[in-house]
């Protein structure tokens, strides 16, 4: 039997064009991006089946770094090996990276202009609707049965109101999923995967190999650390580029739970320790990243751009572009390492049913995590000031009612109705929202 995946096996060129399309349309944060990939790769193209897609998603949720970018890399790897994963991952990141770099340059030079502020205002409000639409879609796929719904709710409460760390929630969810399966209360989905694998064989590169493991490790550790050593030797540890490369390498290894999980730490370090940003600029960068295609962690490119622009002893734009490139390299190279090293072994455990159940429970918990991100983003879009109050062990958001932004709410509701009720084109909705925001701020 030929080593093919289910459905029509795409050529490398067709796969490249499809992942370019995904990269250009990947707005709305991880929820929207995962929904987009599922719609194109599973429903439309039928290159991957549902169990394999969800199994890949479960693994990527456990990795440090942007899960949607790593999922794109994993899917590309399934289709065409290392080159497929590399192309899929790069095409997922590069469009947004170019946009965020351009927006960073605009912010540095004309960020005070009302027209630019209005554009960002309208886009942020519309992206709230995009995130909510995607959350609905992901919830419908991932929450199979009452136990998974309950797990998602508990995860939401744990991270939103108890402020428990993301890794603890993931480990607890995995343990609960394994126990539920062993107790006969939860089906893992591995049975369906077994049946699928009878119908087709997997490509050779998806099978574990010690030789491939060590060669992949050697290549990608070199790609990661050799440039870092060069920066240390050529510029010294005190230079802004060396400091950014070191700092973002650390972030790449500990960013479990996506961008929001580490934003507070990044902001504190970038502002108070390194002096790359002013105190209020992290939220500006987050707003820019929310409105560009690609992973939300691209907000770090904004941080690196401003640090380079201000401290590299070059012309501001040249220094900023250098800082953006350094940040981009040391943030995303490790993502390819995690996928290419781990994916063959993850594929082999799809048939370990208790482990598959544990990973399914992780996906359910992540729905709760994404719901928390949607609430957090919604509060900061709709209210100018959001504080927190303690109530026993709980920490509750306390938006200032007087800071409610009625115009942002109108734009968000209109965008939600257009996307959810009338299935309008996402890019068209974002464009109209941006125009509305510009009109409001100008007139």
XYZ file of C-alpha atoms in Angstrom:
443
model
C 0.000 0.000 0.000
C 1.301 3.494 -0.836
C 2.210 5.746 2.068
C -0.605 8.228 1.761
C -2.906 10.191 4.033
C -6.708 10.057 3.739
C -8.340 11.909 0.887
C -6.465 13.341 -2.130
C -2.748 13.489 -1.397
C -1.733 17.071 -2.261
C 1.315 17.968 -4.274
C 3.925 20.087 -2.526
C 2.909 23.093 -4.609
C -0.773 22.713 -3.752
C 0.040 22.319 -0.068
C 2.233 25.439 -0.211
C -0.554 27.490 -1.785
C -3.033 26.252 0.798
C -0.807 27.086 3.772
C -0.116 30.504 2.250
C -3.878 31.052 2.182
C -4.128 29.959 5.819
C -1.309 32.313 6.799
C -2.942 35.296 5.115
C -6.351 34.589 6.691
C -5.215 33.589 10.186
C -6.829 36.420 12.137
C -8.574 36.129 15.483
C -5.994 34.520 17.727
C -5.467 30.775 18.276
C -9.170 29.904 18.453
C -9.890 31.436 15.066
C -6.707 30.081 13.523
C -7.365 26.517 14.673
C -10.926 26.771 13.378
C -9.614 28.051 10.036
C -7.141 25.185 9.678
C -9.794 22.638 10.585
C -12.192 24.036 8.011
C -9.608 24.046 5.210
C -7.509 20.939 5.945
C -10.208 18.619 7.337
C -13.564 19.791 5.962
C -12.634 21.389 2.637
C -9.485 19.603 1.415
C -9.952 16.366 3.408
C -6.190 15.956 3.631
C -6.413 15.037 7.336
C -9.119 13.224 9.273
C -10.717 14.516 12.463
C -8.937 12.149 14.932
C -5.478 12.899 13.539
C -6.101 16.669 13.468
C -7.332 16.699 17.078
C -4.454 14.459 18.180
C -1.979 16.900 16.635
C -3.813 19.783 18.326
C -3.603 18.047 21.708
C 0.166 17.702 21.373
C 0.675 21.293 20.248
C -1.356 22.532 23.215
C 1.236 20.925 25.505
C 4.215 22.644 23.859
C 5.718 25.996 24.781
C 5.098 28.604 22.114
C 2.193 29.450 19.784
C 0.010 26.356 19.470
C -1.669 27.388 16.200
C 1.664 27.957 14.439
C 2.923 24.624 15.719
C -0.281 22.929 14.589
C 0.235 24.327 11.083
C 3.820 23.028 11.179
C 2.652 19.607 12.373
C 0.009 19.374 9.614
C 2.529 20.378 6.965
C 4.942 17.786 8.351
C 2.271 15.075 8.116
C 1.743 15.900 4.448
C 5.323 16.430 3.214
C 7.793 15.806 5.997
C 10.321 18.384 7.218
C 10.034 20.593 4.133
C 6.251 20.563 4.387
C 6.348 21.499 8.055
C 8.920 24.222 7.465
C 6.906 25.817 4.665
C 3.629 25.572 6.594
C 5.130 27.111 9.717
C 6.923 29.914 7.871
C 3.863 30.817 5.821
C 1.817 30.948 9.026
C 4.243 33.388 10.664
C 5.789 35.549 7.927
C 2.706 37.479 6.696
C 1.879 38.596 10.233
C 5.542 39.277 11.002
C 5.810 41.604 7.995
C 2.592 43.370 8.976
C 3.530 43.787 12.651
C 6.965 45.104 11.649
C 5.366 47.644 9.315
C 2.837 48.645 11.983
C 5.636 48.985 14.523
C 7.436 51.347 12.160
C 4.227 53.349 11.686
C 3.685 53.472 15.441
C 7.241 54.664 16.004
C 6.864 57.492 13.488
C 3.164 58.505 13.418
C 1.541 56.526 16.231
C -0.023 59.663 17.624
C -2.052 60.327 14.460
C -5.806 60.067 15.046
C -6.375 58.231 11.757
C -4.060 55.389 12.806
C -5.589 55.248 16.277
C -9.055 55.006 14.760
C -8.055 52.158 12.468
C -6.680 50.177 15.409
C -9.753 50.966 17.497
C -12.151 49.565 14.899
C -10.051 46.482 14.212
C -9.761 45.555 17.892
C -13.521 45.712 18.353
C -14.144 43.495 15.315
C -11.494 40.968 16.325
C -13.451 40.424 19.554
C -16.298 39.063 17.402
C -13.845 36.891 15.443
C -12.543 35.331 18.666
C -16.058 34.633 19.953
C -17.087 33.010 16.673
C -14.018 30.784 16.726
C -14.592 29.851 20.377
C -18.077 28.612 19.496
C -16.704 26.444 16.675
C -13.863 24.965 18.701
C -16.189 24.224 21.636
C -18.581 22.277 19.427
C -15.765 20.042 18.190
C -13.816 19.515 21.390
C -16.516 19.181 24.074
C -17.868 15.700 23.514
C -20.009 14.704 26.503
C -20.844 16.173 29.873
C -17.486 15.314 31.446
C -15.584 17.370 28.864
C -17.974 20.314 29.237
C -17.511 20.215 33.015
C -13.742 20.066 32.582
C -13.778 23.129 30.340
C -15.841 25.052 32.912
C -13.528 24.044 35.759
C -10.479 25.060 33.696
C -12.071 28.442 32.989
C -12.732 29.058 36.684
C -9.253 27.871 37.629
C -7.399 30.263 35.333
C -9.863 33.191 35.293
C -10.808 33.427 38.959
C -8.262 31.347 40.896
C -5.281 32.441 38.766
C -3.827 28.929 38.775
C -0.839 28.458 36.432
C -1.555 27.056 32.979
C 0.846 24.073 33.252
C -0.874 22.932 36.456
C -4.275 23.058 34.737
C -2.962 21.056 31.766
C -1.400 18.364 33.959
C -4.548 18.093 36.079
C -6.757 17.820 32.970
C -4.555 15.094 31.506
C -4.702 13.130 34.756
C -8.493 13.486 34.929
C -8.866 12.320 31.312
C -6.710 9.235 31.940
C -8.648 8.360 35.107
C -12.004 8.804 33.347
C -10.920 6.423 30.597
C -9.555 3.808 32.982
C -12.830 4.017 34.908
C -14.766 3.449 31.684
C -16.391 6.894 31.779
C -14.712 8.479 28.761
C -13.989 7.168 25.258
C -10.587 8.227 24.035
C -11.278 8.393 20.340
C -8.354 6.069 19.693
C -10.762 3.382 18.532
C -11.717 5.571 15.579
C -8.065 6.249 14.903
C -7.387 2.507 14.818
C -10.067 2.039 12.182
C -8.721 4.927 10.136
C -5.216 3.483 10.110
C -6.484 0.192 8.701
C -7.558 2.079 5.574
C -4.245 3.716 4.790
C -0.571 3.633 5.651
C 1.407 6.516 7.092
C 4.413 8.051 5.327
C 7.855 6.791 6.300
C 8.920 10.050 7.959
C 6.140 9.759 10.560
C 7.716 6.623 12.049
C 10.188 7.044 14.953
C 13.870 6.642 14.127
C 16.811 7.120 16.503
C 19.026 8.320 13.649
C 16.433 10.860 12.530
C 15.888 11.983 16.127
C 19.558 12.807 16.744
C 20.112 14.411 13.339
C 17.020 16.603 13.779
C 18.153 17.619 17.248
C 21.642 18.491 16.009
C 20.408 20.569 13.062
C 17.767 22.575 14.918
C 19.789 23.126 18.075
C 22.507 24.486 15.788
C 20.057 26.768 13.985
C 18.885 28.029 17.375
C 22.128 28.437 19.333
C 24.869 29.159 16.773
C 23.427 32.632 15.936
C 23.068 33.284 19.672
C 26.735 32.464 20.250
C 27.710 34.688 17.306
C 25.777 37.623 18.791
C 27.438 37.125 22.171
C 30.893 37.032 20.583
C 30.393 39.847 18.055
C 28.328 42.347 20.033
C 28.784 41.356 23.660
C 26.131 40.456 26.238
C 25.124 44.070 26.900
C 24.045 44.876 23.329
C 20.299 45.102 22.788
C 20.307 42.428 20.057
C 22.180 39.959 22.280
C 19.866 40.736 25.196
C 16.800 40.218 22.990
C 18.130 36.948 21.571
C 18.830 35.611 25.063
C 15.564 36.810 26.558
C 13.334 35.520 23.770
C 15.161 32.178 23.709
C 14.139 31.798 27.354
C 10.580 32.821 26.484
C 10.447 30.211 23.712
C 11.120 27.483 26.266
C 8.567 28.558 28.901
C 5.639 30.169 27.035
C 3.116 27.491 27.950
C -0.443 28.676 27.447
C 0.226 31.147 24.656
C 1.028 34.836 24.645
C -1.309 35.928 27.423
C 0.328 33.558 29.884
C 3.635 35.450 29.708
C 2.643 38.983 28.743
C 2.834 40.323 32.289
C 6.353 38.939 32.745
C 7.518 40.120 29.316
C 6.106 43.606 29.942
C 7.775 43.863 33.342
C 11.162 42.723 32.032
C 11.017 44.776 28.820
C 9.996 47.972 30.639
C 11.697 47.857 34.030
C 14.803 45.748 33.375
C 15.734 46.366 29.742
C 14.034 49.679 28.973
C 12.815 48.535 25.546
C 9.264 49.865 26.002
C 7.358 52.527 27.882
C 4.854 51.252 30.487
C 1.719 51.585 28.338
C 3.198 50.289 25.089
C 2.687 46.555 25.688
C -1.090 46.979 25.321
C -0.491 48.941 22.123
C 1.604 46.072 20.791
C -1.027 43.579 21.856
C -3.656 45.540 19.969
C -1.481 45.522 16.852
C -0.847 41.781 17.150
C -4.557 41.064 17.620
C -5.316 42.718 14.308
C -2.670 41.000 12.186
C -2.625 37.483 10.755
C -0.494 34.921 12.546
C 0.070 33.990 16.192
C -0.577 36.505 18.950
C 2.976 35.954 20.219
C 4.000 38.238 17.328
C 3.498 40.993 19.908
C 7.104 40.131 20.850
C 8.216 41.398 17.425
C 6.756 44.794 18.405
C 8.753 44.647 21.648
C 11.943 43.702 19.826
C 11.401 46.393 17.175
C 11.056 49.198 19.717
C 14.034 47.932 21.711
C 16.223 47.847 18.616
C 14.956 51.215 17.392
C 15.829 52.902 20.675
C 18.984 51.132 21.828
C 20.855 49.623 18.849
C 22.802 52.846 18.121
C 21.508 52.783 14.540
C 18.949 54.830 12.644
C 15.603 54.090 14.375
C 14.037 52.178 11.477
C 17.197 50.165 10.781
C 17.656 49.361 14.455
C 14.006 48.429 14.770
C 14.074 46.070 11.795
C 17.170 44.397 13.225
C 15.442 43.967 16.587
C 12.360 42.535 14.894
C 14.453 39.990 12.955
C 16.352 38.901 16.077
C 13.093 38.486 18.006
C 11.423 36.590 15.180
C 14.324 34.142 14.855
C 14.710 33.272 18.523
C 10.978 33.103 19.180
C 10.024 30.725 16.353
C 13.053 28.537 15.574
C 12.442 26.521 18.787
C 8.861 25.840 17.632
C 10.152 23.846 14.661
C 12.468 21.930 16.991
C 9.615 20.857 19.295
C 7.455 19.634 16.396
C 10.046 17.904 14.248
C 11.586 16.066 17.210
C 8.372 15.067 18.949
C 5.817 14.503 16.194
C 6.933 10.970 15.120
C 6.641 9.770 18.706
C 3.310 11.507 19.217
C 1.927 9.700 16.171
C 2.843 6.339 17.693
C 0.850 6.961 20.899
C -2.403 7.662 19.113
C -3.366 4.045 19.840
C -2.583 4.208 23.572
C -6.182 4.778 24.561
C -5.729 6.110 28.074
C -3.138 8.578 26.777
C -5.420 9.632 23.918
C -8.154 10.228 26.490
C -5.753 12.307 28.574
C -4.919 14.462 25.546
C -8.622 14.860 24.712
C -9.176 16.138 28.240
C -6.361 18.633 27.707
C -8.176 19.921 24.618
C -11.371 20.336 26.654
C -9.469 22.269 29.327
C -7.920 24.484 26.663
C -11.447 25.457 25.553
C -11.836 26.927 29.028
C -8.484 28.669 28.674
C -9.512 30.180 25.329
C -12.816 31.293 26.861
C -10.831 33.121 29.524
C -8.751 34.838 26.851
C -11.946 35.894 25.067
C -13.344 37.368 28.290
C -10.065 39.142 29.059
C -9.862 40.610 25.585
C -13.547 41.588 25.599
C -13.242 43.453 28.887
C -10.229 45.410 27.663
C -11.919 46.262 24.365
C -15.216 47.373 25.880
C -13.946 49.127 29.019
C -11.234 51.722 29.352
C -10.356 50.667 32.908
C -10.493 47.122 34.290
C -9.395 46.427 37.867
C -9.454 43.239 39.950
C -11.015 42.555 43.344
C -10.434 39.676 45.729
C -13.276 37.550 47.098
C -11.939 34.752 49.240
C -9.686 32.601 47.021
C -11.150 34.173 43.868
C -9.887 37.165 41.902
C -12.709 38.783 39.953
C -12.499 41.358 37.142
C -14.024 44.711 38.052
C -14.507 46.891 34.977
C -15.204 50.552 35.643
C -18.769 51.017 34.387
C -18.154 54.655 33.534
C -15.361 53.644 31.145
C -17.681 51.523 28.981
C -17.072 52.250 25.291
C -20.438 52.175 23.528
C -18.908 52.676 20.079
C -16.574 49.693 20.517
C -19.568 47.629 21.658
C -21.608 48.629 18.594
C -18.759 47.717 16.232
C -18.168 44.393 18.034
C -21.876 43.440 18.021
C -22.270 44.393 14.360
C -19.191 42.348 13.459
C -20.517 39.407 15.492
C -23.878 39.478 13.747
C -22.177 39.687 10.342
C -19.815 36.783 11.056
C -22.011 34.435 13.103
C -25.485 35.117 11.769
C -24.790 36.014 8.141
C -21.450 34.179 7.633
C -19.885 37.294 6.121
C -16.318 37.309 4.816
C -13.896 37.915 7.691
C -11.582 40.266 5.789
C -14.535 42.358 4.624
C -15.858 42.604 8.185
C -12.454 43.668 9.504
C -12.094 46.269 6.755
C -15.521 47.800 7.438
C -14.798 47.846 11.173
C -11.482 49.620 10.578
C -13.216 52.244 8.434
C -15.864 52.725 11.128
C -13.202 53.230 13.768
C -11.330 55.734 11.619
C -14.547 57.650 10.909
C -15.430 57.795 14.617
C -12.013 59.082 15.667
C -11.793 61.599 12.835
C -15.315 63.036 12.842
